[in-house]
Every structure is written in structure tokens, then in C-alpha cells.
């Protein structure tokens, strides 16, 4: 009994040792693989393309330098201007929910660090991303341009209004929470289009809205915590 206990302790120390080593060497690819296996696959994310994108995009480049060591941990992180980058699981969950097929044009509200935009850009044809805070939008664009993404279109402004000039969209993904679903976003969904959005103030739920023929279906998925979607009017 005590031998078993001792062995498992040793095994635990050994694993921890491996993890420490890879952290020290900044072996980001290993950390990404662990993140995909332990946080995403283990919790039921199934879309292989989404898992591949999460394994590829260098999340540590989207967080402040002093946060890079924890970039692949199971939590949201601050990105400046009082905003946050979502937990990896939530990014994967929302991406999977909009069914990111390769022919799609997708609107994202809340560019933030640009991480979610990069994940989408790996998967779909065109990404349209709107951010209210110019400093964040500019920083994200510089990083994403540097990483070579050419299918992302940027707009600085109020995402509550969507991007009417480019509508309709096949999917819309909102990464900040309004008190209720903005009608302009529902209106900018094309036929069969899917909108994923956190809704609420203190307590929020993630909703999936689907445009089916001449009606909209709205489904509540899970409880979440996002920064508020700032409403200007
Ligand atoms: N998708 C981001 C996370 C963004 S956090 C990422 O991957 O890093 C939410 C973002 O929504 C913040 O950057 C915030 O400035 C932005 N935001 C809040 N209200 C907005 C609005 N009305 N229009 C556009 N962006 C908004």
C-alpha cells in the first residue's frame, strides 16, 4: 500500500519535472498539445479542425509578456485596457458551436488580443473582426499581420451594430456580453447562419441563435463570465 503511494508520488514528481523542464525551455508546442488533450479533448471538444487550430496558434504571443508562462493554463488572462482573453476551452467551445467550415465568412465582435480571430482565420475563408478600443485593435492587427494572416478584416467601432456593409455572415461570434441579444447581429445572419453570444450582466449564459428559413431559434448552452459589451447608444 505504502509502496504504491510512494510510486505514485514519484510518478507525480516525474511528470511535474517534465512539465517544469518544458516550461523552462519554453517548449510552447508541448504546452499547446497538453492544453488540447487535457482541457479540450478531455472535456468533449470533438471537431478535429478546431483542435488542430488550437494546437497551432501561438497563444503565448497574444498575452502580455509577463503572462506568457501561464498562456496555456485553464483560465482567462488580462490583455490590457481592462479586457481579457477567454479561457482556451471557451474559445474552442464557441468556435466549434458556429461550425467553422472552410467556405464561411465569419464576423467576430471584440477583437481584443486577436487570438480568437487567429483561430477563426485558420478555419474559415474570411474573418471580419470589430473592436471598440483602438489601441487593442491596432495591437492585434500588427501581431496578426506579422503572423501572416491575410484573411482577417479589421474595423474599429461599436460591434453592437455588427458590420452591415459586409453582411450577411455565415456565422457570428461575440466575445463580450450584452444585456440582451442585439437585433442588428441577428439581422446580419445569413440563411442557416449561427450566432454565438454570451448574454447577461452579473450572471451570463452563452446562447446559440440559428436562422432557420423564416425564423430564429435560440438555445441556451452554458453559464459563462465575459467582460461587458459596451453599448454606446
Ligand atoms: N476575442 C478576444 C477577447 C476579447 S475581450 C480575444 O480573443 O482576445 C472582449 C473585447 O470586446 C474587448 O477587447 C472589448 O474592448 C471589446 N468590446 C467591448 N464592447 C465592444 C463593442 N461595443 N464593440 C466592439 N468591441 C467591444
Short mmCIF file of C-alpha atoms and ligand atoms in Angstrom, two decimals:
data_model
loop_
_atom_site.label_atom_id
_atom_site.label_comp_id
_atom_site.label_asym_id
_atom_site.label_seq_id
_atom_site.Cartn_x
_atom_site.Cartn_y
_atom_site.Cartn_z
CA UNK A 1 0.00 0.00 0.00
CA UNK A 2 2.65 2.48 1.08
CA UNK A 3 4.83 1.32 -1.81
CA UNK A 4 2.03 2.12 -4.25
CA UNK A 5 1.63 5.51 -2.67
CA UNK A 6 5.37 6.11 -2.90
CA UNK A 7 5.37 5.10 -6.56
CA UNK A 8 2.56 7.38 -7.49
CA UNK A 9 4.33 10.20 -5.66
CA UNK A 10 7.46 9.52 -7.69
CA UNK A 11 5.44 9.36 -10.92
CA UNK A 12 3.78 12.64 -9.98
CA UNK A 13 7.13 14.28 -9.31
CA UNK A 14 8.48 12.92 -12.57
CA UNK A 15 5.54 14.40 -14.54
CA UNK A 16 5.88 17.69 -12.73
CA UNK A 17 9.60 17.60 -13.56
CA UNK A 18 8.84 17.13 -17.24
CA UNK A 19 6.37 19.97 -17.15
CA UNK A 20 8.84 22.29 -15.40
CA UNK A 21 11.52 21.41 -17.90
CA UNK A 22 9.29 22.13 -20.85
CA UNK A 23 8.24 25.41 -19.24
CA UNK A 24 11.89 26.36 -18.79
CA UNK A 25 12.76 25.52 -22.35
CA UNK A 26 9.62 27.40 -23.36
CA UNK A 27 8.53 24.42 -25.39
CA UNK A 28 5.30 26.07 -26.41
CA UNK A 29 4.29 23.30 -28.79
CA UNK A 30 4.34 20.76 -25.94
CA UNK A 31 2.28 23.05 -23.74
CA UNK A 32 -0.23 23.52 -26.57
CA UNK A 33 -0.54 19.77 -27.04
CA UNK A 34 -1.14 19.30 -23.30
CA UNK A 35 -3.74 22.09 -23.41
CA UNK A 36 -5.55 20.43 -26.32
CA UNK A 37 -5.54 16.98 -24.72
CA UNK A 38 -6.30 17.92 -21.11
CA UNK A 39 -8.55 20.94 -21.45
CA UNK A 40 -10.29 20.44 -24.80
CA UNK A 41 -10.44 16.80 -25.90
CA UNK A 42 -10.99 15.60 -22.33
CA UNK A 43 -13.97 17.96 -21.97
CA UNK A 44 -15.65 16.93 -25.19
CA UNK A 45 -14.39 19.21 -27.97
CA UNK A 46 -14.55 16.90 -31.00
CA UNK A 47 -14.06 18.94 -34.17
CA UNK A 48 -10.59 17.86 -35.30
CA UNK A 49 -10.06 21.04 -37.32
CA UNK A 50 -10.79 23.17 -34.24
CA UNK A 51 -8.40 21.04 -32.15
CA UNK A 52 -5.71 21.41 -34.82
CA UNK A 53 -6.13 25.19 -34.93
CA UNK A 54 -5.86 25.38 -31.13
CA UNK A 55 -2.70 23.27 -31.33
CA UNK A 56 -1.21 25.56 -33.96
CA UNK A 57 -1.91 29.16 -32.91
CA UNK A 58 0.80 30.53 -30.53
CA UNK A 59 -1.49 31.75 -27.71
CA UNK A 60 1.51 32.99 -25.67
CA UNK A 61 2.09 35.76 -28.23
CA UNK A 62 -1.40 37.15 -27.57
CA UNK A 63 -0.90 37.75 -23.83
CA UNK A 64 1.37 40.30 -22.08
CA UNK A 65 4.99 39.14 -21.83
CA UNK A 66 4.84 38.61 -18.05
CA UNK A 67 1.88 36.23 -18.55
CA UNK A 68 3.42 34.04 -21.24
CA UNK A 69 4.34 31.25 -18.83
CA UNK A 70 0.65 30.76 -17.99
CA UNK A 71 -0.70 31.37 -21.51
CA UNK A 72 -1.71 27.69 -21.87
CA UNK A 73 -3.33 27.32 -18.47
CA UNK A 74 -7.04 26.69 -17.97
CA UNK A 75 -8.11 30.30 -17.35
CA UNK A 76 -8.87 33.66 -18.94
CA UNK A 77 -6.00 36.20 -18.78
CA UNK A 78 -5.79 40.01 -18.76
CA UNK A 79 -4.74 41.62 -22.08
CA UNK A 80 -4.69 45.30 -21.00
CA UNK A 81 -7.32 48.04 -21.13
CA UNK A 82 -9.32 46.07 -18.52
CA UNK A 83 -10.08 43.33 -21.08
CA UNK A 84 -9.42 39.59 -21.09
CA UNK A 85 -8.58 36.75 -23.46
CA UNK A 86 -11.02 33.86 -22.88
CA UNK A 87 -10.05 30.52 -21.35
CA UNK A 88 -8.89 28.07 -24.10
CA UNK A 89 -11.90 25.79 -23.54
CA UNK A 90 -14.38 28.61 -24.11
CA UNK A 91 -12.58 29.69 -27.30
CA UNK A 92 -12.71 26.10 -28.60
CA UNK A 93 -16.33 25.59 -27.49
CA UNK A 94 -17.59 28.76 -29.18
CA UNK A 95 -15.57 28.06 -32.33
CA UNK A 96 -16.98 24.54 -32.58
CA UNK A 97 -20.53 25.81 -31.99
CA UNK A 98 -20.50 28.08 -35.04
CA UNK A 99 -19.45 25.15 -37.28
CA UNK A 100 -16.43 26.86 -38.85
CA UNK A 101 -16.44 25.27 -42.30
CA UNK A 102 -13.75 26.43 -44.72
CA UNK A 103 -16.08 28.32 -47.10
CA UNK A 104 -17.62 30.52 -44.39
CA UNK A 105 -17.43 34.29 -43.81
CA UNK A 106 -17.46 34.93 -40.08
CA UNK A 107 -17.97 38.09 -38.03
CA UNK A 108 -16.30 38.40 -34.63
CA UNK A 109 -17.26 41.13 -32.16
CA UNK A 110 -14.49 42.07 -29.70
CA UNK A 111 -11.09 41.60 -31.41
CA UNK A 112 -9.27 42.06 -28.07
CA UNK A 113 -5.88 40.34 -28.33
CA UNK A 114 -6.71 38.87 -31.75
CA UNK A 115 -6.41 35.26 -30.51
CA UNK A 116 -9.96 34.19 -31.36
CA UNK A 117 -9.61 35.91 -34.76
CA UNK A 118 -6.45 33.85 -35.45
CA UNK A 119 -8.24 30.60 -34.54
CA UNK A 120 -11.10 31.53 -36.89
CA UNK A 121 -8.71 32.58 -39.66
CA UNK A 122 -7.14 29.11 -39.56
CA UNK A 123 -10.54 27.56 -40.21
CA UNK A 124 -12.78 29.76 -42.36
CA UNK A 125 -12.49 31.77 -45.58
CA UNK A 126 -12.80 35.33 -44.28
CA UNK A 127 -12.89 36.79 -40.78
CA UNK A 128 -14.38 40.23 -40.08
CA UNK A 129 -13.50 41.50 -36.62
CA UNK A 130 -14.75 44.62 -34.83
CA UNK A 131 -13.14 46.23 -31.74
CA UNK A 132 -14.18 49.32 -29.83
CA UNK A 133 -10.79 50.19 -28.28
CA UNK A 134 -8.40 51.45 -31.00
CA UNK A 135 -5.21 50.52 -29.07
CA UNK A 136 -6.31 46.87 -28.82
CA UNK A 137 -7.43 46.73 -32.46
CA UNK A 138 -4.11 48.15 -33.67
CA UNK A 139 -2.00 45.87 -31.49
CA UNK A 140 -3.98 42.81 -32.65
CA UNK A 141 -3.67 43.80 -36.32
CA UNK A 142 0.12 44.27 -36.05
CA UNK A 143 0.50 40.84 -34.43
CA UNK A 144 -1.84 39.04 -36.84
CA UNK A 145 -0.22 40.71 -39.88
CA UNK A 146 3.17 39.64 -38.51
CA UNK A 147 1.95 36.04 -38.21
CA UNK A 148 0.93 36.18 -41.87
CA UNK A 149 -2.89 36.13 -41.62
CA UNK A 150 -4.31 37.67 -44.79
CA UNK A 151 -7.97 36.72 -44.44
CA UNK A 152 -8.79 38.96 -41.46
CA UNK A 153 -10.56 42.31 -41.95
CA UNK A 154 -10.47 44.87 -39.13
CA UNK A 155 -12.87 47.57 -38.04
CA UNK A 156 -12.67 49.95 -35.09
CA UNK A 157 -16.14 50.79 -33.81
CA UNK A 158 -19.24 49.61 -31.98
CA UNK A 159 -19.74 45.93 -32.64
CA UNK A 160 -23.30 46.06 -31.29
CA UNK A 161 -24.15 47.28 -34.78
CA UNK A 162 -22.32 44.41 -36.48
CA UNK A 163 -20.75 45.21 -39.87
CA UNK A 164 -23.75 45.97 -42.15
CA UNK A 165 -21.63 46.68 -45.27
CA UNK A 166 -20.25 43.12 -45.20
CA UNK A 167 -23.44 41.30 -44.06
CA UNK A 168 -24.86 38.69 -44.28
CA UNK A 169 -22.46 36.41 -42.41
CA UNK A 170 -22.49 32.61 -42.19
CA UNK A 171 -21.59 32.83 -38.50
CA UNK A 172 -21.16 35.50 -35.85
CA UNK A 173 -19.12 35.03 -32.66
CA UNK A 174 -19.40 37.64 -29.89
CA UNK A 175 -16.73 37.72 -27.17
CA UNK A 176 -18.23 40.34 -24.83
CA UNK A 177 -21.63 40.16 -23.10
CA UNK A 178 -24.59 42.49 -23.82
CA UNK A 179 -27.63 42.58 -21.52
CA UNK A 180 -29.72 41.25 -24.42
CA UNK A 181 -29.01 39.95 -27.91
CA UNK A 182 -28.58 42.94 -30.30
CA UNK A 183 -31.16 42.76 -33.12
CA UNK A 184 -28.65 44.05 -35.68
CA UNK A 185 -26.49 40.97 -35.12
CA UNK A 186 -29.43 38.60 -35.61
CA UNK A 187 -30.39 40.54 -38.75
CA UNK A 188 -26.90 40.10 -40.19
CA UNK A 189 -27.09 36.29 -40.06
CA UNK A 190 -27.45 34.63 -43.46
CA UNK A 191 -29.71 31.60 -44.11
CA UNK A 192 -28.73 28.76 -41.77
CA UNK A 193 -26.40 31.22 -40.03
CA UNK A 194 -25.22 30.65 -36.45
CA UNK A 195 -24.62 33.33 -33.82
CA UNK A 196 -22.91 32.50 -30.53
CA UNK A 197 -23.10 35.14 -27.83
CA UNK A 198 -22.84 35.50 -24.03
CA UNK A 199 -25.88 37.34 -22.61
CA UNK A 200 -26.47 38.89 -19.18
CA UNK A 201 -24.93 41.20 -16.60
CA UNK A 202 -23.67 39.59 -13.36
CA UNK A 203 -24.72 36.11 -14.45
CA UNK A 204 -24.39 35.26 -18.10
CA UNK A 205 -25.43 32.42 -20.37
CA UNK A 206 -24.00 31.51 -23.71
CA UNK A 207 -26.69 31.46 -26.42
CA UNK A 208 -26.67 29.86 -29.85
CA UNK A 209 -29.03 31.55 -32.31
CA UNK A 210 -29.71 29.80 -35.63
CA UNK A 211 -31.50 31.38 -38.58
CA UNK A 212 -33.79 28.67 -39.92
CA UNK A 213 -35.80 29.61 -43.03
CA UNK A 214 -38.02 32.47 -41.76
CA UNK A 215 -37.48 32.12 -38.04
CA UNK A 216 -34.72 32.28 -35.43
CA UNK A 217 -34.13 29.52 -32.88
CA UNK A 218 -32.43 30.49 -29.62
CA UNK A 219 -30.79 27.89 -27.41
CA UNK A 220 -29.14 28.42 -24.03
CA UNK A 221 -25.89 26.42 -23.79
CA UNK A 222 -23.89 27.11 -20.59
CA UNK A 223 -23.10 29.63 -17.87
CA UNK A 224 -20.14 31.88 -18.64
CA UNK A 225 -18.35 35.03 -17.49
CA UNK A 226 -17.31 37.65 -20.07
CA UNK A 227 -16.44 41.35 -19.99
CA UNK A 228 -19.45 43.54 -20.88
CA UNK A 229 -20.22 44.50 -24.46
CA UNK A 230 -20.14 48.28 -24.20
CA UNK A 231 -23.28 49.82 -25.63
CA UNK A 232 -22.83 53.35 -26.97
CA UNK A 233 -26.48 54.18 -27.65
N1 LIG B 1 -11.85 37.84 -28.64
C1 LIG B 1 -10.86 38.43 -27.77
C2 LIG B 1 -11.37 38.60 -26.35
C3 LIG B 1 -11.96 39.91 -26.24
S1 LIG B 1 -12.48 40.52 -24.70
C4 LIG B 1 -9.58 37.67 -27.76
O1 LIG B 1 -9.50 36.58 -28.37
O2 LIG B 1 -8.63 38.15 -27.17
C5 LIG B 1 -13.83 41.47 -25.31
C6 LIG B 1 -13.45 42.60 -26.23
O3 LIG B 1 -14.68 43.23 -26.64
C7 LIG B 1 -12.61 43.69 -25.58
O4 LIG B 1 -11.45 43.88 -26.33
C8 LIG B 1 -13.52 44.92 -25.62
O5 LIG B 1 -12.82 46.13 -25.82
C9 LIG B 1 -14.43 44.61 -26.79
N2 LIG B 1 -15.71 45.33 -26.79
C10 LIG B 1 -16.50 45.65 -25.76
N3 LIG B 1 -17.60 46.30 -26.19
C11 LIG B 1 -17.49 46.38 -27.55
C12 LIG B 1 -18.31 46.93 -28.57
N4 LIG B 1 -19.47 47.53 -28.30
N5 LIG B 1 -17.88 46.82 -29.84
C13 LIG B 1 -16.71 46.21 -30.15
N6 LIG B 1 -15.90 45.66 -29.23
C14 LIG B 1 -16.28 45.74 -27.94
#
